[in-house]
PDB file of N, CA, C and O in Angstrom, chain B, residues numbered from 101:
ATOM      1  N   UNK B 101     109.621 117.259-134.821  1.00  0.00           N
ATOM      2  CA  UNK B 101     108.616 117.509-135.840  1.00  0.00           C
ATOM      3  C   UNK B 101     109.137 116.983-137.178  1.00  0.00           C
ATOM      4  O   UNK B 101     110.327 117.005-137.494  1.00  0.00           O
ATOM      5  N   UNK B 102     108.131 116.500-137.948  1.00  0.00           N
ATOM      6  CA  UNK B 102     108.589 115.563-139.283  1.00  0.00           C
ATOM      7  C   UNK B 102     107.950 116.378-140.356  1.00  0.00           C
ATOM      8  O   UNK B 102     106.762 116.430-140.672  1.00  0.00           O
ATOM      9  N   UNK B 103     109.576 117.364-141.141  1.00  0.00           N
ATOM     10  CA  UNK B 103     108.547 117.942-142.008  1.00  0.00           C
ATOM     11  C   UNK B 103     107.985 116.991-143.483  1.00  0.00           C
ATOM     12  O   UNK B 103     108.785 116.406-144.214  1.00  0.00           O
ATOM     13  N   UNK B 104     106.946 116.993-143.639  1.00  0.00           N
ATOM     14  CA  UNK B 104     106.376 116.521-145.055  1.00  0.00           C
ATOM     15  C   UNK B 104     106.060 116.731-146.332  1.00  0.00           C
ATOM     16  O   UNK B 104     105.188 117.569-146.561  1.00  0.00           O
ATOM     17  N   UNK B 105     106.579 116.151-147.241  1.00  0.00           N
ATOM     18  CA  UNK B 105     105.409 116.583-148.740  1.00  0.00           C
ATOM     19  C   UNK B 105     104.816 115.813-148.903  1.00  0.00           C
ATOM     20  O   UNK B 105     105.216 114.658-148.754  1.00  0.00           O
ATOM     21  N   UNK B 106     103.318 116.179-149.369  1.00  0.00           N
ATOM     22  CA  UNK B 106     102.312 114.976-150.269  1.00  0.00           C
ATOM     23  C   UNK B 106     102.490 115.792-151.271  1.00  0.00           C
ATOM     24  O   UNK B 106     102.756 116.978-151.468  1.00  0.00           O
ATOM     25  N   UNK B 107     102.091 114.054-152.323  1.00  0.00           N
ATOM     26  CA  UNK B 107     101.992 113.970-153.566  1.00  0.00           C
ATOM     27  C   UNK B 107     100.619 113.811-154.321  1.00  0.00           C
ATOM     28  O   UNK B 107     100.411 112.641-154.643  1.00  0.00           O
ATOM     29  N   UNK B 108      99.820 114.528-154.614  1.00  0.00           N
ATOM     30  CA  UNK B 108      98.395 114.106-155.142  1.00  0.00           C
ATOM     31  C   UNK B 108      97.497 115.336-153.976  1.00  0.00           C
ATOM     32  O   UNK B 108      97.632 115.240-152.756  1.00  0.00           O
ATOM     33  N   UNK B 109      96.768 116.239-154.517  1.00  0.00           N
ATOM     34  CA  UNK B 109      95.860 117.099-153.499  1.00  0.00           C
ATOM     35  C   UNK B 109      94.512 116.443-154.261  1.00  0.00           C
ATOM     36  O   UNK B 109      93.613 117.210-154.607  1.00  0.00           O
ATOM     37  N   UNK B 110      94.440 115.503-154.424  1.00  0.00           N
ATOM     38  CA  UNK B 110      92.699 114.911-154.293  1.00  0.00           C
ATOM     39  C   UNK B 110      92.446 114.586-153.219  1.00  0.00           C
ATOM     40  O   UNK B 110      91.869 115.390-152.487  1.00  0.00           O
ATOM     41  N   UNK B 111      92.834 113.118-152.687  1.00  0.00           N
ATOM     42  CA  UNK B 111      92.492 112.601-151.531  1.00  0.00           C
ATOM     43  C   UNK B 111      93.612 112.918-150.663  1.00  0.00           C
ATOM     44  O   UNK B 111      93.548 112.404-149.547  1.00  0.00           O
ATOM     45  N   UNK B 112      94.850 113.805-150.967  1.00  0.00           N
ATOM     46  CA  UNK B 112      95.936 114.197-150.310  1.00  0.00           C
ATOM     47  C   UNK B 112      95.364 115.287-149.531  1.00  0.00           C
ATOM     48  O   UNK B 112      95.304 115.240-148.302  1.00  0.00           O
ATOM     49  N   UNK B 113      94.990 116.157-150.149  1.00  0.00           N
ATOM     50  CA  UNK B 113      94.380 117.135-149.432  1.00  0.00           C
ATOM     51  C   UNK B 113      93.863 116.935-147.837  1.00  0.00           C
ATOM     52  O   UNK B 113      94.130 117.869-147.083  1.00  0.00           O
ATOM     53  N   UNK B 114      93.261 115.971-147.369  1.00  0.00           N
ATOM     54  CA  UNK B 114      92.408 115.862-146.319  1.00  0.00           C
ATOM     55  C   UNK B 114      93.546 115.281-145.577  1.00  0.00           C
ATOM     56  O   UNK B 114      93.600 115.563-144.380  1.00  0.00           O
ATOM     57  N   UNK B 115      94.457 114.527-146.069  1.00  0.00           N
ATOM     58  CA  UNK B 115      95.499 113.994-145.245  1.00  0.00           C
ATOM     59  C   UNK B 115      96.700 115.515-144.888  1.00  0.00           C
ATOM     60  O   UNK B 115      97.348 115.852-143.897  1.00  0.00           O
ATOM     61  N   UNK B 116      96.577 115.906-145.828  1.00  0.00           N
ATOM     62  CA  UNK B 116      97.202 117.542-146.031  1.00  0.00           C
ATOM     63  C   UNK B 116      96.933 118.467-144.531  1.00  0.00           C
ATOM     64  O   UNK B 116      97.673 118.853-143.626  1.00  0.00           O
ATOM     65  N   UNK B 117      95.495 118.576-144.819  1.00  0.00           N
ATOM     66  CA  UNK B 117      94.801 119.553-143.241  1.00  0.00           C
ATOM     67  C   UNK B 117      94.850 118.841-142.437  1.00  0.00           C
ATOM     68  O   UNK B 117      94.498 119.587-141.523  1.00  0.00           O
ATOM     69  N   UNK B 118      95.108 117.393-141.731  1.00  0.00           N
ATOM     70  CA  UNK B 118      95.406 116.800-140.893  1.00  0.00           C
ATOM     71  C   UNK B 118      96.765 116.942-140.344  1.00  0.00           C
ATOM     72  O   UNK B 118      96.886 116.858-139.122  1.00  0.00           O
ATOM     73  N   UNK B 119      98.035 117.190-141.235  1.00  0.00           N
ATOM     74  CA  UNK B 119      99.133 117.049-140.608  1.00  0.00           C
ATOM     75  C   UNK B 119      99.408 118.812-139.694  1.00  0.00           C
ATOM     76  O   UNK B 119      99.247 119.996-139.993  1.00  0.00           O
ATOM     77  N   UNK B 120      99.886 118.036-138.512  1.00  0.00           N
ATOM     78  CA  UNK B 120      99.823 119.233-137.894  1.00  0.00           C
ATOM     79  C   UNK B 120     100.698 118.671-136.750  1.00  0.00           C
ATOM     80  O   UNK B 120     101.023 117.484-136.726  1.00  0.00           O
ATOM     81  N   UNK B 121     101.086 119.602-135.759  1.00  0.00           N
ATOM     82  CA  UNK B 121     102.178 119.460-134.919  1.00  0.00           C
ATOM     83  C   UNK B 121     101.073 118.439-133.316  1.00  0.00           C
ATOM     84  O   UNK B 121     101.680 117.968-132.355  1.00  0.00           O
ATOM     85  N   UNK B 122      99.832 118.363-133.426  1.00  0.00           N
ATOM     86  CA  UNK B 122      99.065 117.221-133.010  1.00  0.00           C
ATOM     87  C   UNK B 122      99.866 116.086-133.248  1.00  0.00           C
ATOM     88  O   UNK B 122     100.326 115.336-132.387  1.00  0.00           O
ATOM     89  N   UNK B 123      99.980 116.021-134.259  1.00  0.00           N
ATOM     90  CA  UNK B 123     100.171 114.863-134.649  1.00  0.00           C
ATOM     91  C   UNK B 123     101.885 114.228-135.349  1.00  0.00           C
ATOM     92  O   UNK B 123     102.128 113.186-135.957  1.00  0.00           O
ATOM     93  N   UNK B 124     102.789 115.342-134.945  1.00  0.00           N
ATOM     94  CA  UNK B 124     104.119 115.541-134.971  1.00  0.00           C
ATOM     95  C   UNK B 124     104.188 115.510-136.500  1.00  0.00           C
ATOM     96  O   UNK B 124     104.994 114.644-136.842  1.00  0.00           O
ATOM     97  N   UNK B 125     103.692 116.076-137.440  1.00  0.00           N
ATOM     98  CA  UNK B 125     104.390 117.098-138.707  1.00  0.00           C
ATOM     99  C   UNK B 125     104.236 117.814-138.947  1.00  0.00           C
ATOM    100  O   UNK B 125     103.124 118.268-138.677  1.00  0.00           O
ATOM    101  N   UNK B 126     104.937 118.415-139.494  1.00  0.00           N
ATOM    102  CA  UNK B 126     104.633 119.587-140.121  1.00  0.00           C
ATOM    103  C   UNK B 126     104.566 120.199-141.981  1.00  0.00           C
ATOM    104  O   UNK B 126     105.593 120.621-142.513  1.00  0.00           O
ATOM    105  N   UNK B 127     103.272 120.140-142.715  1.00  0.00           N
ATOM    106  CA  UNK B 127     103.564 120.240-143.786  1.00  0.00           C
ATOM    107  C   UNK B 127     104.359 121.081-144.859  1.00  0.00           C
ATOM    108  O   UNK B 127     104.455 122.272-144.562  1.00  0.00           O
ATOM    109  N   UNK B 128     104.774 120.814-145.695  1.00  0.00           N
ATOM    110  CA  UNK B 128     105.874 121.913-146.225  1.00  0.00           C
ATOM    111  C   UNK B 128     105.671 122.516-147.675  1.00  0.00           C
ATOM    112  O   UNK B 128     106.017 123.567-148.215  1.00  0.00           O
ATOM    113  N   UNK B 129     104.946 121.372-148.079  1.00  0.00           N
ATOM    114  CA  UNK B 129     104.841 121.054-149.502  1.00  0.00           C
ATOM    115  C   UNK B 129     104.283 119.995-150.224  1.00  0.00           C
ATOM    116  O   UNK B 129     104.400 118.784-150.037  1.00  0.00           O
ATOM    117  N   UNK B 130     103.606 120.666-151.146  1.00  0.00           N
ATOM    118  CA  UNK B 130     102.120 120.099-152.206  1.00  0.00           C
ATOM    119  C   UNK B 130     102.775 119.582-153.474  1.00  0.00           C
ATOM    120  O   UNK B 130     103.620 120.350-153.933  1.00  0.00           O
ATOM    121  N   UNK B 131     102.549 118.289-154.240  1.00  0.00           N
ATOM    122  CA  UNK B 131     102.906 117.996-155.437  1.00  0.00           C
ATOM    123  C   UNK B 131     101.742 117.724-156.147  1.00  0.00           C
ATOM    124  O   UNK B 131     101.000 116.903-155.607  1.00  0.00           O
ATOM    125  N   UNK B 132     101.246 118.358-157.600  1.00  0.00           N
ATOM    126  CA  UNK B 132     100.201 117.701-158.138  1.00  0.00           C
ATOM    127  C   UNK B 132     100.426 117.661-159.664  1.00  0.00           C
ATOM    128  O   UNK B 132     101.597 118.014-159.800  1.00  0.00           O
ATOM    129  N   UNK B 133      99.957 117.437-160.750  1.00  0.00           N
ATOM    130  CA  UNK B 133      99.692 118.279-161.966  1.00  0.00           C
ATOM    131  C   UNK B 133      98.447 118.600-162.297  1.00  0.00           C
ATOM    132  O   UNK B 133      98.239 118.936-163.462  1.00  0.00           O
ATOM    133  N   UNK B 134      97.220 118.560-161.229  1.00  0.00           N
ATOM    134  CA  UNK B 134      95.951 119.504-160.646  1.00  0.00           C
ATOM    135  C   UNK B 134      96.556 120.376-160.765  1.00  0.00           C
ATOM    136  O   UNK B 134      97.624 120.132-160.203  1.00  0.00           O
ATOM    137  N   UNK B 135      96.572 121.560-161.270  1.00  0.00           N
ATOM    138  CA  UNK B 135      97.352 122.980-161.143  1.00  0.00           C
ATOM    139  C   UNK B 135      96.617 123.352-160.377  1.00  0.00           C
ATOM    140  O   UNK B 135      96.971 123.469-159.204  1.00  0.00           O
ATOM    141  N   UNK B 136      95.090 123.723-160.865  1.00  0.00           N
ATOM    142  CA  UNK B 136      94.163 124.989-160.080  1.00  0.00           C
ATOM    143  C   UNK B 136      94.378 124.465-158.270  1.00  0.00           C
ATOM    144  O   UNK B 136      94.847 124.905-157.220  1.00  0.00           O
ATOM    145  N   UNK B 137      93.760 123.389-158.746  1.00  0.00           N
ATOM    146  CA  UNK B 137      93.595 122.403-156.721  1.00  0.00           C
ATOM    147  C   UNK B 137      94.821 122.663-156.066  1.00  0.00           C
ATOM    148  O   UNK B 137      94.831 123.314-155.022  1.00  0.00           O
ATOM    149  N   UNK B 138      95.891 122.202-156.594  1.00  0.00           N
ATOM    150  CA  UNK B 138      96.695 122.347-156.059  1.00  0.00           C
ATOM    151  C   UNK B 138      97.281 123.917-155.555  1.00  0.00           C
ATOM    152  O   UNK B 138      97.509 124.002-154.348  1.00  0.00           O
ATOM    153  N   UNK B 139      97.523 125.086-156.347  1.00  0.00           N
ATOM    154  CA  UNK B 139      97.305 126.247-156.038  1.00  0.00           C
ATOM    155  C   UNK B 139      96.333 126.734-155.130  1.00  0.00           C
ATOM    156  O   UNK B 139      96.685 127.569-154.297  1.00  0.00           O
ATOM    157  N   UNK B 140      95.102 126.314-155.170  1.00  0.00           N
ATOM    158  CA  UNK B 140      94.275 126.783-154.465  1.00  0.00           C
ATOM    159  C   UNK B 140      94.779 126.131-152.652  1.00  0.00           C
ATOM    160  O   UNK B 140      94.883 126.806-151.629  1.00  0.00           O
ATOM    161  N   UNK B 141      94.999 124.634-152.832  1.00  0.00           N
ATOM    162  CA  UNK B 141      95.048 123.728-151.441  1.00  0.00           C
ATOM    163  C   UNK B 141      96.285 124.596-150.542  1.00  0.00           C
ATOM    164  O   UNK B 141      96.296 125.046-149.396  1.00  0.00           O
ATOM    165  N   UNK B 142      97.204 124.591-151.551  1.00  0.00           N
ATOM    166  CA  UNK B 142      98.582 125.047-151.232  1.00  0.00           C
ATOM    167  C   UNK B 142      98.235 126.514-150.646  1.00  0.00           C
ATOM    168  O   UNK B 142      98.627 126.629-149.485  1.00  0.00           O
ATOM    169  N   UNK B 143      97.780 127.331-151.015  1.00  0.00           N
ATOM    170  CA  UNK B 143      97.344 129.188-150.854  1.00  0.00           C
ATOM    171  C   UNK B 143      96.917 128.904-149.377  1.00  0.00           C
ATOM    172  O   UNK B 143      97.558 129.349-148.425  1.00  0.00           O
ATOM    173  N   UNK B 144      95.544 127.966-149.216  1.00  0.00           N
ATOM    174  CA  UNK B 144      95.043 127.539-147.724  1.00  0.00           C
ATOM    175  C   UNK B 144      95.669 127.249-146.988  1.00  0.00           C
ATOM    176  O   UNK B 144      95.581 127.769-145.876  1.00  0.00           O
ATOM    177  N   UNK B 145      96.760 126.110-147.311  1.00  0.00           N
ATOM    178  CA  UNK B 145      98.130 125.797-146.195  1.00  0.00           C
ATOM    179  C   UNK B 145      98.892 126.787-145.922  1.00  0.00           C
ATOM    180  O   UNK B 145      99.283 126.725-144.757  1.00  0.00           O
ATOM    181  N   UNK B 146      99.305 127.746-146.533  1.00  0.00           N
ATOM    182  CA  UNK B 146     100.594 127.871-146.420  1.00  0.00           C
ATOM    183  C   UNK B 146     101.504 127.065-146.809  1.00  0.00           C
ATOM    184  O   UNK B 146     102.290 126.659-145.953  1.00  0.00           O
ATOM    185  N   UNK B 147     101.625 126.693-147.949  1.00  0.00           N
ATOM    186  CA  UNK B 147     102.959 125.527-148.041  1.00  0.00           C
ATOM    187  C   UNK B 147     103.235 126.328-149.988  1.00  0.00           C
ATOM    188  O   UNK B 147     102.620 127.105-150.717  1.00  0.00           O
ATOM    189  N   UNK B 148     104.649 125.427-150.063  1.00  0.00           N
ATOM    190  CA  UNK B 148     104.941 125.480-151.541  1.00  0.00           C
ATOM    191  C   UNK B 148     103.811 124.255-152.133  1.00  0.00           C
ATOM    192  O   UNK B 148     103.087 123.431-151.573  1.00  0.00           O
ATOM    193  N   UNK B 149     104.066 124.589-153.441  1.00  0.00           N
ATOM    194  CA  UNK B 149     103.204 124.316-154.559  1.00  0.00           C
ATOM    195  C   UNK B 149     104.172 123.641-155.767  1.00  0.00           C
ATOM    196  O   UNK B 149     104.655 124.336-156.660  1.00  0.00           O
ATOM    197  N   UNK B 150     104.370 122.278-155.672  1.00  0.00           N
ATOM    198  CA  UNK B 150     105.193 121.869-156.826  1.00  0.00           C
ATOM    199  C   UNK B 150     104.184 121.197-158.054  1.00  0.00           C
ATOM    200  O   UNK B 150     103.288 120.469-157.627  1.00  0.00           O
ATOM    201  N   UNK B 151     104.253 121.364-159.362  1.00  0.00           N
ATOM    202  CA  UNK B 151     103.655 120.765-160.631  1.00  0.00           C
ATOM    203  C   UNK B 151     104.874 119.359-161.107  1.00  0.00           C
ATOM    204  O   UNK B 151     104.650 118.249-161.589  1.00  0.00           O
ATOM    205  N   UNK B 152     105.928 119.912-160.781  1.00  0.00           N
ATOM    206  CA  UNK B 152     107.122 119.684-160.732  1.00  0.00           C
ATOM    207  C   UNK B 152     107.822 118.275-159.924  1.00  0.00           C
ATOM    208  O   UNK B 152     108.623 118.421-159.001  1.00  0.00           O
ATOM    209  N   UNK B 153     107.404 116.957-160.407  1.00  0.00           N
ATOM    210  CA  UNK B 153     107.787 116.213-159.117  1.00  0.00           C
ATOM    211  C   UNK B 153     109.635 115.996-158.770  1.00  0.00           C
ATOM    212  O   UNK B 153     109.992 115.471-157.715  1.00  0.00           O
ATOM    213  N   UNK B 154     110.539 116.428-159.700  1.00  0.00           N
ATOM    214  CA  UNK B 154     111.903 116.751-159.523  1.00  0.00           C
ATOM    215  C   UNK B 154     112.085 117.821-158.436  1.00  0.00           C
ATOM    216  O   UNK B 154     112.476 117.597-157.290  1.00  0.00           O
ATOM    217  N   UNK B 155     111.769 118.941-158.918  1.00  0.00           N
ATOM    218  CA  UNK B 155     111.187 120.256-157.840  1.00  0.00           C
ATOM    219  C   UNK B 155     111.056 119.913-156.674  1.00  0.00           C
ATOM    220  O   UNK B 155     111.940 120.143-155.848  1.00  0.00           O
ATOM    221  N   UNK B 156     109.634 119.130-156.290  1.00  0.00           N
ATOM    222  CA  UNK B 156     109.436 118.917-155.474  1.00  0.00           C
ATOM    223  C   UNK B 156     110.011 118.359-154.107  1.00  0.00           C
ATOM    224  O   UNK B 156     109.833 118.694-152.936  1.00  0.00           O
ATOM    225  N   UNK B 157     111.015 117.060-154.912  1.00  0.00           N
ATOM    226  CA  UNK B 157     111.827 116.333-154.188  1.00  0.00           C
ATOM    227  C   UNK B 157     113.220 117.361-153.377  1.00  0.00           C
ATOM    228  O   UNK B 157     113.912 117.121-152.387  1.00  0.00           O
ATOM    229  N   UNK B 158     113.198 118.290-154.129  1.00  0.00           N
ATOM    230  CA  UNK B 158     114.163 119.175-153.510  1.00  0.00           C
ATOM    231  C   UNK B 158     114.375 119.769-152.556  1.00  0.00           C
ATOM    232  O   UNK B 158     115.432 120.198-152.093  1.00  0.00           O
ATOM    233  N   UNK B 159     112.696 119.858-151.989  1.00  0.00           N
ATOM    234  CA  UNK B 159     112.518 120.896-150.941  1.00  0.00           C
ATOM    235  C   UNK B 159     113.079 120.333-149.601  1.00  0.00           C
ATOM    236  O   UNK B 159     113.419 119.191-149.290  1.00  0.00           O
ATOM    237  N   UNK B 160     113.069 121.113-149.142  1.00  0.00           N
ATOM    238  CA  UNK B 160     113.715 120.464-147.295  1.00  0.00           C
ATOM    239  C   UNK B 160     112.323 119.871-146.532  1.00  0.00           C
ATOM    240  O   UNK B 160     111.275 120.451-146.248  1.00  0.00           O
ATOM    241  N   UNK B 161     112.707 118.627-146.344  1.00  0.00           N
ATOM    242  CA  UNK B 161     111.495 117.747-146.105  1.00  0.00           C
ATOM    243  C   UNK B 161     112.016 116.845-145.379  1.00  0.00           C
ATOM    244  O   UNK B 161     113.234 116.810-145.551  1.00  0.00           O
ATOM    245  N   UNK B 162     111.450 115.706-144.259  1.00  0.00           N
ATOM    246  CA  UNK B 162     111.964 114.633-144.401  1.00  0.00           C
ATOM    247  C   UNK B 162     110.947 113.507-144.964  1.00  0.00           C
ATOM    248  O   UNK B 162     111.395 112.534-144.356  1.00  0.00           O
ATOM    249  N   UNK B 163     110.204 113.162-145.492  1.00  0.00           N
ATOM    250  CA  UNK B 163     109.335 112.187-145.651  1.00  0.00           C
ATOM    251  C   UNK B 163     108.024 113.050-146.534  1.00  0.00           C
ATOM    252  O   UNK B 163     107.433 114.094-146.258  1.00  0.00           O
ATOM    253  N   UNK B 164     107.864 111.883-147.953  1.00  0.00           N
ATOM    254  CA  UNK B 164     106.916 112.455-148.592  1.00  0.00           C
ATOM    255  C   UNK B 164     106.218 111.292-148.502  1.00  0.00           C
ATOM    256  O   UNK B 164     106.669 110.152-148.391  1.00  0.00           O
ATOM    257  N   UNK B 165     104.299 111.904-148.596  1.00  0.00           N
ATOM    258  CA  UNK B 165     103.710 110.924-148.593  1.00  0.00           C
ATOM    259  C   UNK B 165     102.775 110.714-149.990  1.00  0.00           C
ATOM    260  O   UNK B 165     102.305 111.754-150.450  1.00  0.00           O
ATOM    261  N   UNK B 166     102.562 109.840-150.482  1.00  0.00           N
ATOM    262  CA  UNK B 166     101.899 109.504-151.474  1.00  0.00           C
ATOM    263  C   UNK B 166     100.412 109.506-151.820  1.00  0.00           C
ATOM    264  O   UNK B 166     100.071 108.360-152.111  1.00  0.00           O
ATOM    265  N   UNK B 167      99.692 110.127-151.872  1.00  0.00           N
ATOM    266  CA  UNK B 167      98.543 109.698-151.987  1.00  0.00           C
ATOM    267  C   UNK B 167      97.430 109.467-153.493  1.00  0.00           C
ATOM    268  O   UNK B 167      96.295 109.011-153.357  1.00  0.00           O
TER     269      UNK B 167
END
């Protein structure tokens, strides 16, 4: 399993509810400076919530995706 972060919950988002162990990842973690979206997307996942793209990079991940 490949855990992931995206970067961007606009059009990340939909790529977001797609990753799933279907499809061998598993998401971990949200990057935006959308605060509300991102809080809100992140609350629905289950995942962390970075504003923070230093932060973000920190988390235990292997592969972030861009969107």
């Amino acid at each position: 399993m490949i855990r992931v972060g995206v970067i961007g919950v606009g059009r990340g988002s939909r790529f977001a509810r797609g990753a799933g162990a279907l499809v061998g990842m598993e998401l971990v973690a949200l990057c935006d400076s959308w605060e509300e979206k991102l809080n809100s997307v992140a609350s629905e996942l289950g995942v962390a919530a970075y504003t923070d793209y230093d932060a973000f990079l920190q988390h235990d991940m292997d592969a972030v995706i861009l969107a």
